[in-house]
mmCIF file of C-alpha atoms in Angstrom:
data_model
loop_
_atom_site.group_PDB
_atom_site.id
_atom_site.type_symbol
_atom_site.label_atom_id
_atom_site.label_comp_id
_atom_site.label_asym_id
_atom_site.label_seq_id
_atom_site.Cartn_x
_atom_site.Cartn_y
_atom_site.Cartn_z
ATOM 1 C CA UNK A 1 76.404 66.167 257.280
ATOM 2 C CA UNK A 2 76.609 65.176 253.922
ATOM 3 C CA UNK A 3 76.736 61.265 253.473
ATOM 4 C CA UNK A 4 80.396 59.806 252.974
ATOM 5 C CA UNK A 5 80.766 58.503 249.371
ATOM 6 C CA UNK A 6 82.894 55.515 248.896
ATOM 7 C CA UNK A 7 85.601 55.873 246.411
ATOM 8 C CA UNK A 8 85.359 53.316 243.380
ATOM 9 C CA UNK A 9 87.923 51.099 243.056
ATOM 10 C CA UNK A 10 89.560 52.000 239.230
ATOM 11 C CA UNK A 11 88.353 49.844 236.285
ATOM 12 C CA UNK A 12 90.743 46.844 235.273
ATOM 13 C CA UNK A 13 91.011 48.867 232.010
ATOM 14 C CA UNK A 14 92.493 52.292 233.857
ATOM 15 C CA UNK A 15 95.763 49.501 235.461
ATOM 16 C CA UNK A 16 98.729 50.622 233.143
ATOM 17 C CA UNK A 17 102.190 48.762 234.299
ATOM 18 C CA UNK A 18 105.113 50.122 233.496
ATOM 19 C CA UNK A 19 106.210 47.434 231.000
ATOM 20 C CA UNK A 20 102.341 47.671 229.140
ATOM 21 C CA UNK A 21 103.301 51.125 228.562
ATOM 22 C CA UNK A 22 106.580 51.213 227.067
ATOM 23 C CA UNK A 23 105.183 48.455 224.608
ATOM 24 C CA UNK A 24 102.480 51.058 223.765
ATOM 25 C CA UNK A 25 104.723 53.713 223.465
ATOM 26 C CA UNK A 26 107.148 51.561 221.473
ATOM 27 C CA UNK A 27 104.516 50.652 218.991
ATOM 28 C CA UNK A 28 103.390 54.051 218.666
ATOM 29 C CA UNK A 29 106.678 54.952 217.463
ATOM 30 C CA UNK A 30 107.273 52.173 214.598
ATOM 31 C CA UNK A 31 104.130 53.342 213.608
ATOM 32 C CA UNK A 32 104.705 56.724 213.090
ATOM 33 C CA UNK A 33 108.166 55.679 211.838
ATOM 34 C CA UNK A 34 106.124 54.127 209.096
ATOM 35 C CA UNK A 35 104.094 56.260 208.448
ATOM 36 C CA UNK A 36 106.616 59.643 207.759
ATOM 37 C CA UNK A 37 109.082 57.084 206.241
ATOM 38 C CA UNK A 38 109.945 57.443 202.423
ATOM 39 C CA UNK A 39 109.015 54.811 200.036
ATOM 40 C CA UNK A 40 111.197 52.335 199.944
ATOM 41 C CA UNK A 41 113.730 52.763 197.129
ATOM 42 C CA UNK A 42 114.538 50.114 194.444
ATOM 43 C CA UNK A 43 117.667 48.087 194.892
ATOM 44 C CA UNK A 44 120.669 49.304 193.151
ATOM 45 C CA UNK A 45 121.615 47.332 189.590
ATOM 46 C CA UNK A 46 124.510 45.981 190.195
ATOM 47 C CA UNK A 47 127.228 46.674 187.088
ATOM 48 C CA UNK A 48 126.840 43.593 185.205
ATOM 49 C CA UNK A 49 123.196 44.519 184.774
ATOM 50 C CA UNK A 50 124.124 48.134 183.934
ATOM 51 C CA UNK A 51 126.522 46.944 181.288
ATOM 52 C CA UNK A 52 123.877 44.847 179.892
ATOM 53 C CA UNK A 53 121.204 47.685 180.132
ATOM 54 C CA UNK A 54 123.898 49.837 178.147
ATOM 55 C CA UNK A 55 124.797 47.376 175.607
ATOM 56 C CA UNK A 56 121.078 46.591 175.048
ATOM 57 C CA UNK A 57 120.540 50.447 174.201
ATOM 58 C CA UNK A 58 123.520 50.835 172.190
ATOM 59 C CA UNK A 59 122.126 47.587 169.805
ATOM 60 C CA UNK A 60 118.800 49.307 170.063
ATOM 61 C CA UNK A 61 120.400 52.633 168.566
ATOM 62 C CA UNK A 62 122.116 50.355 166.121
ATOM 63 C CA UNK A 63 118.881 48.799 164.588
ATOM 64 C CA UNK A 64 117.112 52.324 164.997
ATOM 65 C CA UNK A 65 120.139 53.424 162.798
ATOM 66 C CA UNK A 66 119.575 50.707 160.143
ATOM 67 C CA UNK A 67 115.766 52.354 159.939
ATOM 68 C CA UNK A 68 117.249 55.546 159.518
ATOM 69 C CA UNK A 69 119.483 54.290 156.613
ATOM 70 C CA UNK A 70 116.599 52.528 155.141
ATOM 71 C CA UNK A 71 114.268 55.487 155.305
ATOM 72 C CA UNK A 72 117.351 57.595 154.035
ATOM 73 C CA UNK A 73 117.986 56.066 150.754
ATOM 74 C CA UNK A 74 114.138 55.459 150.105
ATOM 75 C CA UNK A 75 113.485 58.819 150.958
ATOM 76 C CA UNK A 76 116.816 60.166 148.690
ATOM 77 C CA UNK A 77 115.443 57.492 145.708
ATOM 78 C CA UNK A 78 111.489 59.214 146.082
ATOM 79 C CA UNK A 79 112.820 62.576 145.901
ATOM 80 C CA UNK A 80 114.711 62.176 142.598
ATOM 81 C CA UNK A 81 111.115 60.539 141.320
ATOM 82 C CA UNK A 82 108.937 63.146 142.033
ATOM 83 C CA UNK A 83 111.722 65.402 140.670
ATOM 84 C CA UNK A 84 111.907 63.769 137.541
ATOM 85 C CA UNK A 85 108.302 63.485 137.514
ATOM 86 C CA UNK A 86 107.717 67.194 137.796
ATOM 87 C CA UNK A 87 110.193 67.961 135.455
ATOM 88 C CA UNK A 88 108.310 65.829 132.939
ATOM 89 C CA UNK A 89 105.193 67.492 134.090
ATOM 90 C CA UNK A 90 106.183 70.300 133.134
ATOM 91 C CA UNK A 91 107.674 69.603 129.365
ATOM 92 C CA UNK A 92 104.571 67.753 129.145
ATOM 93 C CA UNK A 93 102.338 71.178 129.832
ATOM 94 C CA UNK A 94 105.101 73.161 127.948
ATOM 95 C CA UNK A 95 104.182 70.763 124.871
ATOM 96 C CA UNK A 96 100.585 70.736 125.615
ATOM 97 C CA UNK A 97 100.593 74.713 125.387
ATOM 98 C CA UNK A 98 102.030 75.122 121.844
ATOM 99 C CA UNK A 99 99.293 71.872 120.948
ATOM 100 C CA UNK A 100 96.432 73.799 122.150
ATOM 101 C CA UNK A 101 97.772 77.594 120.459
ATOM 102 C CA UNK A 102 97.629 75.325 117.281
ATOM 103 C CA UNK A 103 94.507 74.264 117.834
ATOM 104 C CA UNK A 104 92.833 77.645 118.583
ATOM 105 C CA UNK A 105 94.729 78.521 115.221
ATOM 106 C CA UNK A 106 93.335 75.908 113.426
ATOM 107 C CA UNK A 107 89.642 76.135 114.752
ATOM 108 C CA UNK A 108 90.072 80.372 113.984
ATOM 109 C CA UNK A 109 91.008 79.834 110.982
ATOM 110 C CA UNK A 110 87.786 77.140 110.072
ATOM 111 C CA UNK A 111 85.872 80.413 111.251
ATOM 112 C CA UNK A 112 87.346 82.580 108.786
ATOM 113 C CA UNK A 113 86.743 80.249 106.109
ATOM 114 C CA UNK A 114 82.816 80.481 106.727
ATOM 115 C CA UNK A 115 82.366 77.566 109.421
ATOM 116 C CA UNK A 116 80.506 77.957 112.122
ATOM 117 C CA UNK A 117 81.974 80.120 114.675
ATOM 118 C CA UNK A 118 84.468 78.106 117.290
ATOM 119 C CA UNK A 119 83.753 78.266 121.130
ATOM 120 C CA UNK A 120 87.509 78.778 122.199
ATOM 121 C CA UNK A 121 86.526 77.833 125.388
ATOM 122 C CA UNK A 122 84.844 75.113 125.071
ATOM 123 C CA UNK A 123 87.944 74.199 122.660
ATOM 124 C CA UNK A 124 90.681 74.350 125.278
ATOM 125 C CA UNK A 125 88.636 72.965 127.831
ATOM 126 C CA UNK A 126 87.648 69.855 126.346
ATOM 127 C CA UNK A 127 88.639 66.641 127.122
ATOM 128 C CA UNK A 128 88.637 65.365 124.209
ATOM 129 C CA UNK A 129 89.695 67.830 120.996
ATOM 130 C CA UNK A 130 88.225 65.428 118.332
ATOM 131 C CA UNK A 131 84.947 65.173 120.021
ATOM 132 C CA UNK A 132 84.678 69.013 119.921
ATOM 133 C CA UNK A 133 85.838 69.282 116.438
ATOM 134 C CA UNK A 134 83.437 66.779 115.326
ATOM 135 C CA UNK A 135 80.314 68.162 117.516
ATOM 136 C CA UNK A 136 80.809 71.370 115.905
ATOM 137 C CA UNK A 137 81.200 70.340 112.044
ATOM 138 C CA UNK A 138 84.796 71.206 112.002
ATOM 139 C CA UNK A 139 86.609 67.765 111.478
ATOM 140 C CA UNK A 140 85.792 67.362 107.941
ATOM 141 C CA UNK A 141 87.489 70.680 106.973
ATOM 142 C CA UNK A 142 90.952 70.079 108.450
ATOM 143 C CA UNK A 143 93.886 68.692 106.615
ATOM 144 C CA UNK A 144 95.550 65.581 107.516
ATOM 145 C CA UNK A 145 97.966 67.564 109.383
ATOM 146 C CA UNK A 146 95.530 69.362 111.342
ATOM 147 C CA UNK A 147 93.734 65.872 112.253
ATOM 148 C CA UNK A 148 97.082 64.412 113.215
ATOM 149 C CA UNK A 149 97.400 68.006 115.765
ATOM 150 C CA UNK A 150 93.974 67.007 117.335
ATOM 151 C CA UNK A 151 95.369 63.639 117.569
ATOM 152 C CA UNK A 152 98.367 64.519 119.162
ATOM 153 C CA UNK A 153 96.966 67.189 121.243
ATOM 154 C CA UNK A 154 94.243 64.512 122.790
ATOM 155 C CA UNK A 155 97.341 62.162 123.289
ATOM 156 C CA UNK A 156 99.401 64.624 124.960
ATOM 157 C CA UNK A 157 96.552 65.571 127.372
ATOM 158 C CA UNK A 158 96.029 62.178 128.763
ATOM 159 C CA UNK A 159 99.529 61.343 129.198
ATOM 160 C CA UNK A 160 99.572 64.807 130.802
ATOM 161 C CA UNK A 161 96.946 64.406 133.328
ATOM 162 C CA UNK A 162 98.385 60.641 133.867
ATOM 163 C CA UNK A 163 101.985 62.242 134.899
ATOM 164 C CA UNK A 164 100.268 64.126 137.270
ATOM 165 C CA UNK A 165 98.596 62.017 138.751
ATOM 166 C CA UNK A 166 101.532 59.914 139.210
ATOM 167 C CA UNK A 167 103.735 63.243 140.492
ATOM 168 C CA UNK A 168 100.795 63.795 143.241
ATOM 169 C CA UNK A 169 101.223 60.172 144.538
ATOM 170 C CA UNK A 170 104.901 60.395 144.225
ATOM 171 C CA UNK A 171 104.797 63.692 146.474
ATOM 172 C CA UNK A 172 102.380 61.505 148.738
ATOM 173 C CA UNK A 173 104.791 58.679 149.327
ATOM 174 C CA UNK A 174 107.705 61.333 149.354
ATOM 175 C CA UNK A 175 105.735 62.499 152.715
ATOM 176 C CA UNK A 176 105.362 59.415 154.267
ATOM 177 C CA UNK A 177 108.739 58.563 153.746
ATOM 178 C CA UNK A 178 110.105 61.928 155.370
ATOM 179 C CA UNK A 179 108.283 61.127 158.584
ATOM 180 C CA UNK A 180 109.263 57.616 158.510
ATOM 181 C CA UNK A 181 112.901 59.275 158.445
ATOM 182 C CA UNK A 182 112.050 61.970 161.157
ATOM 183 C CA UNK A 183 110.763 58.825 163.490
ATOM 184 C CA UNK A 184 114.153 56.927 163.079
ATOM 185 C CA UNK A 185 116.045 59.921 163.836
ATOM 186 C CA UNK A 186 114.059 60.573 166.652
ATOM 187 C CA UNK A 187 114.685 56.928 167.737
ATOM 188 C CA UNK A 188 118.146 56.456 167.463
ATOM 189 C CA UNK A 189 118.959 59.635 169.682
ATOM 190 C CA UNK A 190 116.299 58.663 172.091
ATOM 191 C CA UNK A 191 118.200 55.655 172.500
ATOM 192 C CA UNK A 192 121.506 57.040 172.529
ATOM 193 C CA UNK A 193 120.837 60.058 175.251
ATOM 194 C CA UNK A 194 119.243 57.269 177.583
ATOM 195 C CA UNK A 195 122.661 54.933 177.799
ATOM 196 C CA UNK A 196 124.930 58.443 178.170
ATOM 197 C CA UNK A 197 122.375 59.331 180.678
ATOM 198 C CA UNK A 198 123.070 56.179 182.865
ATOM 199 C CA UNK A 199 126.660 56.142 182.302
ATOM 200 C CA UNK A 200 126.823 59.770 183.417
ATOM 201 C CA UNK A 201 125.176 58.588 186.910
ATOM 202 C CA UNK A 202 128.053 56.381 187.768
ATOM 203 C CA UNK A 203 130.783 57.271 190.434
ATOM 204 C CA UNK A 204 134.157 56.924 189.627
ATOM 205 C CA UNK A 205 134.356 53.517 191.259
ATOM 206 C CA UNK A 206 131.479 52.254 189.105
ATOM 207 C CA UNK A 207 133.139 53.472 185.926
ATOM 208 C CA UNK A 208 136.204 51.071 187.273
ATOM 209 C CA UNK A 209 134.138 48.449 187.286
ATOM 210 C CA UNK A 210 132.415 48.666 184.248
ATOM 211 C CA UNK A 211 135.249 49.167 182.374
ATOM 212 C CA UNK A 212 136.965 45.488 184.225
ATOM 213 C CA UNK A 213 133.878 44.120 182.809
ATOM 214 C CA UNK A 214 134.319 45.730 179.512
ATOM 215 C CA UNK A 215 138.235 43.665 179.798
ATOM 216 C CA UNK A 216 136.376 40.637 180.712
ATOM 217 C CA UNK A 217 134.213 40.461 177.948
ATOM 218 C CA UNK A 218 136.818 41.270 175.565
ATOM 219 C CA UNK A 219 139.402 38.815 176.901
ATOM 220 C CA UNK A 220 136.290 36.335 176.393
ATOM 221 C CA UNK A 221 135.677 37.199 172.958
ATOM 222 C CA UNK A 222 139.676 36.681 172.374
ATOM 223 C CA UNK A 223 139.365 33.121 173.583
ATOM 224 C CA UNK A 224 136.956 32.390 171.172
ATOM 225 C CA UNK A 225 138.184 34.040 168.167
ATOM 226 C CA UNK A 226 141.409 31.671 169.032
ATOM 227 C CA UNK A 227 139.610 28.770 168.985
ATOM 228 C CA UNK A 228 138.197 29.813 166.086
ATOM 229 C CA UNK A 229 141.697 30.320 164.075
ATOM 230 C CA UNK A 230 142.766 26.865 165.163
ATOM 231 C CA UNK A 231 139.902 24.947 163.577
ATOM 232 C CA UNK A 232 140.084 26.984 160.788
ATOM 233 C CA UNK A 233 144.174 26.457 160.418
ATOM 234 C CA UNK A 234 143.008 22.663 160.840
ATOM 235 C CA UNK A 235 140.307 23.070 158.274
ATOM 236 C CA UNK A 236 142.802 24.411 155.840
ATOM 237 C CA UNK A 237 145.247 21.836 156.680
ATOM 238 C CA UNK A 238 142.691 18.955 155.873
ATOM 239 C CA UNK A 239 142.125 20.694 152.354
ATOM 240 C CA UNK A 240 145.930 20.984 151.521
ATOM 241 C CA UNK A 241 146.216 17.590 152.571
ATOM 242 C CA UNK A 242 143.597 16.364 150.673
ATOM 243 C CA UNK A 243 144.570 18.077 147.449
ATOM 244 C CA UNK A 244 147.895 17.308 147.424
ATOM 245 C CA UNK A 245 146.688 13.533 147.594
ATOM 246 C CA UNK A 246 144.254 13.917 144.825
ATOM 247 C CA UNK A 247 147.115 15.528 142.821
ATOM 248 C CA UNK A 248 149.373 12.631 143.123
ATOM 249 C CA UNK A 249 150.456 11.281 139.878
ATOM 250 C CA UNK A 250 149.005 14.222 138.194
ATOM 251 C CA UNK A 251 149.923 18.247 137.585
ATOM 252 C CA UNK A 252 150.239 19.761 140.867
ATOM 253 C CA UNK A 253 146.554 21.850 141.808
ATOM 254 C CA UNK A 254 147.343 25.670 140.907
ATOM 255 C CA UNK A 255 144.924 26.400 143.811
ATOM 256 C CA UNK A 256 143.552 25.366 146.678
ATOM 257 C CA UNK A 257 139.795 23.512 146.164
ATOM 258 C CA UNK A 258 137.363 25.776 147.779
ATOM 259 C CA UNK A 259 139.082 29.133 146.651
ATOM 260 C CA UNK A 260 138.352 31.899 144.166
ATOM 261 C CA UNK A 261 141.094 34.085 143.442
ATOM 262 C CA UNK A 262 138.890 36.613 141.564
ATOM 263 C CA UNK A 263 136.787 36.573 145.009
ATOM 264 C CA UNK A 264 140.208 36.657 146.637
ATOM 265 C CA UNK A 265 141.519 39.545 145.193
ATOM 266 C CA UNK A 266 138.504 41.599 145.396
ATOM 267 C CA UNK A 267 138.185 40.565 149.554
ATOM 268 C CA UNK A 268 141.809 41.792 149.922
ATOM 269 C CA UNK A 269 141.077 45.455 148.654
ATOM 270 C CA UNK A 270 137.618 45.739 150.557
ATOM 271 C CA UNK A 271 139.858 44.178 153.463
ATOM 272 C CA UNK A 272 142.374 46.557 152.814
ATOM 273 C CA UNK A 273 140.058 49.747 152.907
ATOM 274 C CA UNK A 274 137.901 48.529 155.931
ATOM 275 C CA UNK A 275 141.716 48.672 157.817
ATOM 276 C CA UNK A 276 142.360 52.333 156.399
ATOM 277 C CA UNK A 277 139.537 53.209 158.348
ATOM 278 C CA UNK A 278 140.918 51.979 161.732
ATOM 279 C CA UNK A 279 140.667 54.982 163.890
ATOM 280 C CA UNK A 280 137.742 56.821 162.603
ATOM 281 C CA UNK A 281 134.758 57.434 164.622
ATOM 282 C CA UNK A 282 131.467 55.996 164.410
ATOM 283 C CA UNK A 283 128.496 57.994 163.339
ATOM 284 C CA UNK A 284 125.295 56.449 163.119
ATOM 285 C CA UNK A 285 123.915 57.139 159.800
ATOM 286 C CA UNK A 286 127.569 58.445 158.163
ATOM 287 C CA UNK A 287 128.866 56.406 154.946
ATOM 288 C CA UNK A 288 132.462 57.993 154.950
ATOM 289 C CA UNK A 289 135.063 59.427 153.992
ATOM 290 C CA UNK A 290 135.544 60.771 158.004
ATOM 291 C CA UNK A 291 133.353 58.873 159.949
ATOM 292 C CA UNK A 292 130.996 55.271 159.320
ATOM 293 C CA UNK A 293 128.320 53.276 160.923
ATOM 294 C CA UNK A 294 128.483 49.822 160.623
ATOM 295 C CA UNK A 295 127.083 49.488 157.037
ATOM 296 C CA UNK A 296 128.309 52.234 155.952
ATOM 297 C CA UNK A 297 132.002 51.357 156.623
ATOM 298 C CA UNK A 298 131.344 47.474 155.222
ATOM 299 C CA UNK A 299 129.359 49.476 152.197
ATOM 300 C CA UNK A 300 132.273 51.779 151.550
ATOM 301 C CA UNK A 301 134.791 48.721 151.606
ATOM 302 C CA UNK A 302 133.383 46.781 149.428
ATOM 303 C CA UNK A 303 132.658 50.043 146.923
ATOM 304 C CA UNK A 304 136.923 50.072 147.098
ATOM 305 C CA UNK A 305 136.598 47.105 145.512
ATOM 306 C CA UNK A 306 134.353 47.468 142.802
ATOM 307 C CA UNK A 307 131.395 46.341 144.173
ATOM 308 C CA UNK A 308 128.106 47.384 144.744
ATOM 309 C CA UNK A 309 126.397 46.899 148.314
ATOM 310 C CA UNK A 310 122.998 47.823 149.011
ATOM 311 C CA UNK A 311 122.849 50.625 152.299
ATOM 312 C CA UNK A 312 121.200 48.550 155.260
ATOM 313 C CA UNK A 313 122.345 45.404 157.315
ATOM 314 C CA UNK A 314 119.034 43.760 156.669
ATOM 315 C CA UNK A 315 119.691 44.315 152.654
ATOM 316 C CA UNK A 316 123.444 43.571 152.790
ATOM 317 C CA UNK A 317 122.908 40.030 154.217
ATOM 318 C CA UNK A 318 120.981 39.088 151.287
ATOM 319 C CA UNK A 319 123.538 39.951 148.987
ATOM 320 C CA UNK A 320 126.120 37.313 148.629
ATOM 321 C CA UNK A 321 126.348 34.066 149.507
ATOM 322 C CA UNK A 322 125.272 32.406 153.350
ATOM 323 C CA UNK A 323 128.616 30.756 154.271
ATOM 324 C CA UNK A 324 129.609 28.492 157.999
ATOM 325 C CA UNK A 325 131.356 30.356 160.289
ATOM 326 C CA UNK A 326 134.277 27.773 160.092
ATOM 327 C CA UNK A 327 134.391 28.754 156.392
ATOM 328 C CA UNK A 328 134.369 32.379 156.232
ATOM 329 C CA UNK A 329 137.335 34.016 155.140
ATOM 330 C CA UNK A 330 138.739 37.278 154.751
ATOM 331 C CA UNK A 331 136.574 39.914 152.998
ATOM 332 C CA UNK A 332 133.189 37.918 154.401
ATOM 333 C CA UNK A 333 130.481 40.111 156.139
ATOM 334 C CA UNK A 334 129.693 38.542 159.432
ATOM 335 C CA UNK A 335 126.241 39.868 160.682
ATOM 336 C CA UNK A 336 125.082 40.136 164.129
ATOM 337 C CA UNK A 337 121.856 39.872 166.868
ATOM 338 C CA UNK A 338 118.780 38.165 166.156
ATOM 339 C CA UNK A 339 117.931 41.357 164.276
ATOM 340 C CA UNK A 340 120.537 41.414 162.337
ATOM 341 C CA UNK A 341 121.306 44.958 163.314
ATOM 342 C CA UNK A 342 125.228 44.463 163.286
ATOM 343 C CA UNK A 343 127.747 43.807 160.370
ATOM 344 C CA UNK A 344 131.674 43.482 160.200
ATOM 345 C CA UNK A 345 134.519 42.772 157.462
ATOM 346 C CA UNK A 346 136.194 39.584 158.428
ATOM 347 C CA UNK A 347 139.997 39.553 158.725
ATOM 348 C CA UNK A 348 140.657 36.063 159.751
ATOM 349 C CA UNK A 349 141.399 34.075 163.005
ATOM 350 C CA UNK A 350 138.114 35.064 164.188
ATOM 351 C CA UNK A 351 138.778 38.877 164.259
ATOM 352 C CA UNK A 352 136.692 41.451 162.342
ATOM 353 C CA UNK A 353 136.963 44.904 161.296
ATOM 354 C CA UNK A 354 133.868 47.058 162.285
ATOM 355 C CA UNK A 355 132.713 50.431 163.358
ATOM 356 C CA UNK A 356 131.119 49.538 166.765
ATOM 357 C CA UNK A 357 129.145 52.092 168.414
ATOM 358 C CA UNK A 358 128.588 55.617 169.551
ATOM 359 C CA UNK A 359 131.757 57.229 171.055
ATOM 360 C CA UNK A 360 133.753 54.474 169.444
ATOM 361 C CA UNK A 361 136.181 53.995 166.318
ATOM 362 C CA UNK A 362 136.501 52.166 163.678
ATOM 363 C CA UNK A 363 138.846 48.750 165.262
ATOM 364 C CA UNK A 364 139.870 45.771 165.187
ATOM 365 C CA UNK A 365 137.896 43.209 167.103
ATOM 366 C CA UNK A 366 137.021 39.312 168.127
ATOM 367 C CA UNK A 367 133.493 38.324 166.159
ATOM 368 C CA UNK A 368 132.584 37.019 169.791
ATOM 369 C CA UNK A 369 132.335 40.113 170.874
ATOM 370 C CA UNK A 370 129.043 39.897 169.974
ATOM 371 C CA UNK A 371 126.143 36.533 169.310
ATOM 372 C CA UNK A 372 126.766 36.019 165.400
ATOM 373 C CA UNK A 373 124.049 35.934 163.389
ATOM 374 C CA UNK A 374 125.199 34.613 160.282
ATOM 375 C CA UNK A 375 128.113 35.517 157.511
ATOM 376 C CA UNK A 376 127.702 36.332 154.254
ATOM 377 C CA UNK A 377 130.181 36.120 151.047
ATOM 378 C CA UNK A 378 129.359 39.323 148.927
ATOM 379 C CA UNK A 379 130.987 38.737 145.688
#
């Protein structure tokens, strides 16, 4: 018979209880869970930060438009150089020509009058026409008239050669300052497609909300602009006061201290045109009559009233006179951002005429609608 063999009692390993397995299985599970599982997705802005993220982009668009409008007019300015260079160029040849068919006249005819026989070449390829007529014996049998042809022909070659030397570096710059314009363009609608991109990814509810926030902001601006108009009613009072005590005992003031009615009169038509314009829409880039960016609407204004602005923001604020916010008055340019990417026509009590942004018009709004960089008195 075949000896009996003992069965082994199973390893402590091999005991599974029912509540070790369901862990097992349970872990099992999460990880697998984890491992099939999408990555996490990023947290949804809320619409405060989405109406920052927009505004950001819009005043992004707005300085990449001020580029433009820079690159614009230098590129506008170059062109009409190397136009009138090349126009001179040419005269310049033109003249040159008839200079050097008088000089092959005058060295033929040295030739027929027994002189040694003229290289024509060498003639009209010379740099300098004296130097030839002397190296071949020729100067001392011309008239005065003749000398004063070589003269002018030698003169009229430099200043040839110079102009285009000077229409080749113009057409050089004129480059340069095409794709500096092609960049900005490129910029400012880069800019523009990613804030209609976002705003196109809201729901209806979002839009809701965004435009309460839009109220919000405005109402806030409002605020300001009133408290504003009441220190500068104050202000004004203070003056009247004061000048009306200064006058006493003596003819009454004919105007208020502080004010120029020549400046006056010219702020009220620029103010006047700026509020003709209520209404049209903003186009970055566009100077009128039908549409205006923001410098080109405070540009065209200020045209209306006989005055000339220079294209850009960062051009305009340098042209007038740096004035308190408390002390602007109507007609003043009030500039905005750190960047000074931003400018308005002031109206008074804190309110401003502008052209805003993309898909906007031309309105009437609180300077606290956006951080005020400075204002500026143009005239």
């Amino acid at each position: 018979m075949a000896p009996h063999r003992k069965s082994r009692p199973p390893s402590g390993m091999g005991i599974r209880t029912p509540a070790l397995a369901t862990a097992a299985l349970t872990s099992v599970a999460l990880l697998s869970q984890t491992a099939n599982a999408s990555p996490s997705e990023e947290p949804k802005p809320s619409m405060e930060e989405v109406q920052k993220k927009v505004d950001d982009l819009y005043q992004q668009a707005g300085t990449a438009t001020e580029k433009y409008n820079a690159a614009k007019e230098k590129t506008t300015k170059q062109r009409k150089r190397v136009d009138t260079l090349l126009d001179d160029v040419a005269k310049r040849t033109e003249k040159l020509n008839d200079a050097r068919e008088e000089l092959g006249g005058f060295a033929a005819a040295q030739y027929r009058t027994g002189a040694a026989a003229p290289d024509t070449a060498s003639l009209l390829l010379a740099d300098n026409p004296q130097d030839y007529f002397d190296q071949s014996q020729l100067m001392d049998r011309l008239t005065s008239r003749q000398k004063e042809a070589v003269d002018d022909y030698g003169t009229q070659q430099a200043a040839t050669a110079r102009k285009r030397q000077e229409a080749s570096e113009s057409l050089q710059t004129l480059t340069t300052t095409q794709s500096t314009l092609k960049t900005s363009k490129a910029d400012v609608q880069r800019k523009l497609a990613e804030a209609r991109d976002l705003l196109s990814r809201l729901t209806a509810e979002e839009r809701a909300r965004l435009a309460a926030i839009e109220r919000e902001k405005q109402e806030e601006a409002l605020r300001k602009a009133d408290e504003l108009a009441r220190r500068q009613a104050a202000d004004e009072e203070e003056r009247r006061r004061q000048a009306a005590t200064q006058s006493t005992g003596t003819s009454t003031a004919t105007a208020t201290p502080g004010t120029d009615t020549s400046y006056d009169a010219k702020a009220a038509k620029a103010l006047a045109f700026a509020r003709a314009q209520i209404g049209k829409p903003y186009v970055w880039g566009a100077s009128g009559p039908g549409s205006y960016d923001c410098s080109g609407l405070t540009q065209a204004a200020w045209k209306a009233a006989g005055v000339t602005l220079p294209r850009t923001t960062w051009d305009q604020v340098n042209a007038g006179t740096t004035v308190s916010v408390n002390d602007a008055r109507p007609g003043d340019l009030v500039f905005f951002f750190d960047d000074i990417s931003h400018v308005g026509v002031y109206v008074g009590d804190g309110m401003m005429v502008h052209a805003p942004k993309p898909g906007a018009y031309v309105r009437e709004e609180s300077i606290y609608y956006m951080p005020v960089h400075s204002v500026v008195r143009p005239a």
